[in-house]
C-alpha cells in the first residue's frame, strides 16, 4: 500500500515538471490574479500560436478589408507589398515576436459565483512570461 501511495505521488510530481513554459506562465498568472485560485477549473487551454510581423500584417489587412477600407481581392497583393517592405527595412517577415494562447476557464468571482472566462494571453518569445491579457 505504501508503495502505491509513493508511486502516485511520484507520478503527480513528474506531471507538474512536464509542463510547457506557457503552461507555467498561465499557472503563475492565475495564482496572482484570481480572486479564489482554489476554485479554478480549466475548460480549455489552447496551444501557442506564433506572432510574426506577417501574422500581424494579415490581421490588420483582414480587419481593413472587413471595415471596407480595402477591396477583398487585394489581400494577397497587399501582403506581398508588406513583406517586401519588411525585407527592405531589414526585418525578417517571419521572425518570432511572441505567442498567443487562448484559455477558457471557470473561477469564483468576488461574490463567490463561478464565472466562465475566455481570455487570450500574449506571451514573450520564450513563452515564459505573459505580457498582455485580452478578455473576450
CSV table of C-alpha atoms in Angstrom, one decimal:
chain,number,residue,atom,x,y,z
A,1,UNK,CA,0.0,0.0,0.0
A,2,UNK,CA,2.8,2.4,0.9
A,3,UNK,CA,4.4,1.6,-2.5
A,4,UNK,CA,1.2,2.6,-4.4
A,5,UNK,CA,1.0,5.9,-2.5
A,6,UNK,CA,4.7,6.7,-3.3
A,7,UNK,CA,4.2,5.8,-6.9
A,8,UNK,CA,1.1,8.1,-7.1
A,9,UNK,CA,2.9,11.0,-5.5
A,10,UNK,CA,5.9,10.5,-7.9
A,11,UNK,CA,3.5,10.5,-10.9
A,12,UNK,CA,1.9,13.7,-9.7
A,13,UNK,CA,5.3,15.4,-9.2
A,14,UNK,CA,6.5,14.2,-12.6
A,15,UNK,CA,3.4,15.6,-14.3
A,16,UNK,CA,4.0,19.0,-12.8
A,17,UNK,CA,7.5,19.0,-14.1
A,18,UNK,CA,6.5,18.2,-17.6
A,19,UNK,CA,4.5,21.4,-18.1
A,20,UNK,CA,5.5,23.6,-21.0
A,21,UNK,CA,6.8,27.2,-20.3
A,22,UNK,CA,3.5,28.8,-21.4
A,23,UNK,CA,1.5,26.5,-19.0
A,24,UNK,CA,3.7,27.6,-16.1
A,25,UNK,CA,3.2,31.2,-17.1
A,26,UNK,CA,-0.6,30.8,-17.2
A,27,UNK,CA,-0.5,29.0,-13.8
A,28,UNK,CA,1.5,31.9,-12.3
A,29,UNK,CA,-0.8,34.5,-13.8
A,30,UNK,CA,-3.9,32.7,-12.4
A,31,UNK,CA,-2.4,32.3,-9.0
A,32,UNK,CA,-1.5,36.0,-8.9
A,33,UNK,CA,-4.8,37.4,-10.4
A,34,UNK,CA,-7.8,35.1,-9.5
A,35,UNK,CA,-9.9,36.1,-6.5
A,36,UNK,CA,-10.1,32.5,-5.5
A,37,UNK,CA,-7.3,30.4,-7.1
A,38,UNK,CA,-8.5,27.3,-5.5
A,39,UNK,CA,-11.8,27.4,-7.4
A,40,UNK,CA,-10.1,27.4,-10.8
A,41,UNK,CA,-11.4,24.9,-13.3
A,42,UNK,CA,-9.8,24.6,-16.7
A,43,UNK,CA,-12.2,24.2,-19.6
A,44,UNK,CA,-9.8,24.6,-22.5
A,45,UNK,CA,-6.2,25.8,-22.8
A,46,UNK,CA,-5.1,26.1,-26.5
A,47,UNK,CA,-1.7,25.6,-27.9
A,48,UNK,CA,0.6,28.6,-28.5
A,49,UNK,CA,0.1,30.4,-31.9
A,50,UNK,CA,3.1,32.2,-33.2
A,51,UNK,CA,3.1,36.0,-33.7
A,52,UNK,CA,5.3,37.3,-36.6
A,53,UNK,CA,5.4,40.6,-38.5
A,54,UNK,CA,3.4,38.8,-41.3
A,55,UNK,CA,0.7,37.4,-38.9
A,56,UNK,CA,0.2,40.9,-37.6
A,57,UNK,CA,0.1,42.3,-41.1
A,58,UNK,CA,-2.5,39.6,-42.1
A,59,UNK,CA,-4.7,40.5,-39.1
A,60,UNK,CA,-4.5,44.2,-39.9
A,61,UNK,CA,-5.2,43.7,-43.6
A,62,UNK,CA,-8.1,41.4,-42.8
A,63,UNK,CA,-9.5,44.0,-40.4
A,64,UNK,CA,-9.3,46.7,-43.0
A,65,UNK,CA,-11.0,44.5,-45.7
A,66,UNK,CA,-13.9,43.8,-43.2
A,67,UNK,CA,-14.1,47.6,-42.5
A,68,UNK,CA,-14.4,48.3,-46.2
A,69,UNK,CA,-11.1,50.2,-46.3
A,70,UNK,CA,-9.5,47.7,-48.8
A,71,UNK,CA,-11.1,45.6,-51.5
A,72,UNK,CA,-11.3,41.9,-50.6
A,73,UNK,CA,-9.4,40.8,-53.7
A,74,UNK,CA,-6.3,42.9,-52.8
A,75,UNK,CA,-5.3,40.9,-49.7
A,76,UNK,CA,-2.6,38.8,-51.5
A,77,UNK,CA,-1.1,41.8,-53.2
A,78,UNK,CA,-1.1,43.9,-50.1
A,79,UNK,CA,0.6,41.2,-48.1
A,80,UNK,CA,3.3,40.9,-50.8
A,81,UNK,CA,3.8,44.6,-50.6
A,82,UNK,CA,4.1,44.5,-46.8
A,83,UNK,CA,6.5,41.6,-47.0
A,84,UNK,CA,8.7,43.5,-49.4
A,85,UNK,CA,8.6,46.5,-47.1
A,86,UNK,CA,9.7,44.4,-44.1
A,87,UNK,CA,12.6,43.0,-46.1
A,88,UNK,CA,13.7,46.4,-47.4
A,89,UNK,CA,13.8,47.6,-43.8
A,90,UNK,CA,15.9,44.7,-42.7
A,91,UNK,CA,13.1,43.0,-40.8
A,92,UNK,CA,12.7,39.2,-41.2
A,93,UNK,CA,8.9,38.9,-42.0
A,94,UNK,CA,8.7,35.5,-40.3
A,95,UNK,CA,10.7,36.2,-37.1
A,96,UNK,CA,9.0,35.2,-33.9
A,97,UNK,CA,7.8,38.2,-32.0
A,98,UNK,CA,5.8,36.3,-29.4
A,99,UNK,CA,3.0,33.9,-28.9
A,100,UNK,CA,-0.7,33.9,-28.2
A,101,UNK,CA,-2.7,31.3,-26.2
A,102,UNK,CA,-6.5,31.1,-25.8
A,103,UNK,CA,-7.8,30.0,-22.5
A,104,UNK,CA,-11.3,29.2,-21.2
A,105,UNK,CA,-11.8,28.5,-17.5
A,106,UNK,CA,-14.2,28.9,-14.6
A,107,UNK,CA,-13.3,30.5,-11.3
A,108,UNK,CA,-15.1,32.2,-8.4
A,109,UNK,CA,-15.5,36.0,-8.5
A,110,UNK,CA,-15.6,38.4,-5.6
A,111,UNK,CA,-19.2,37.4,-4.8
A,112,UNK,CA,-18.4,33.6,-4.8
A,113,UNK,CA,-20.2,32.8,-8.0
A,114,UNK,CA,-18.4,30.7,-10.6
A,115,UNK,CA,-17.8,32.6,-13.8
A,116,UNK,CA,-16.8,31.4,-17.2
A,117,UNK,CA,-13.9,33.4,-18.6
A,118,UNK,CA,-12.4,33.4,-22.0
A,119,UNK,CA,-9.0,35.2,-22.4
A,120,UNK,CA,-6.1,35.4,-24.9
A,121,UNK,CA,-2.7,35.7,-23.4
A,122,UNK,CA,0.2,37.2,-25.3
A,123,UNK,CA,3.5,35.7,-24.3
A,124,UNK,CA,7.1,36.7,-24.9
A,125,UNK,CA,9.3,34.8,-27.4
A,126,UNK,CA,10.3,32.3,-24.8
A,127,UNK,CA,6.7,31.6,-23.8
A,128,UNK,CA,7.7,32.1,-20.2
A,129,UNK,CA,6.1,35.5,-19.4
A,130,UNK,CA,2.6,36.8,-20.1
A,131,UNK,CA,2.9,40.4,-21.4
A,132,UNK,CA,-0.8,41.1,-22.2
A,133,UNK,CA,-4.2,39.6,-21.4
A,134,UNK,CA,-7.2,40.3,-23.5
A,135,UNK,CA,-10.6,39.3,-22.2
A,136,UNK,CA,-13.4,38.3,-24.6
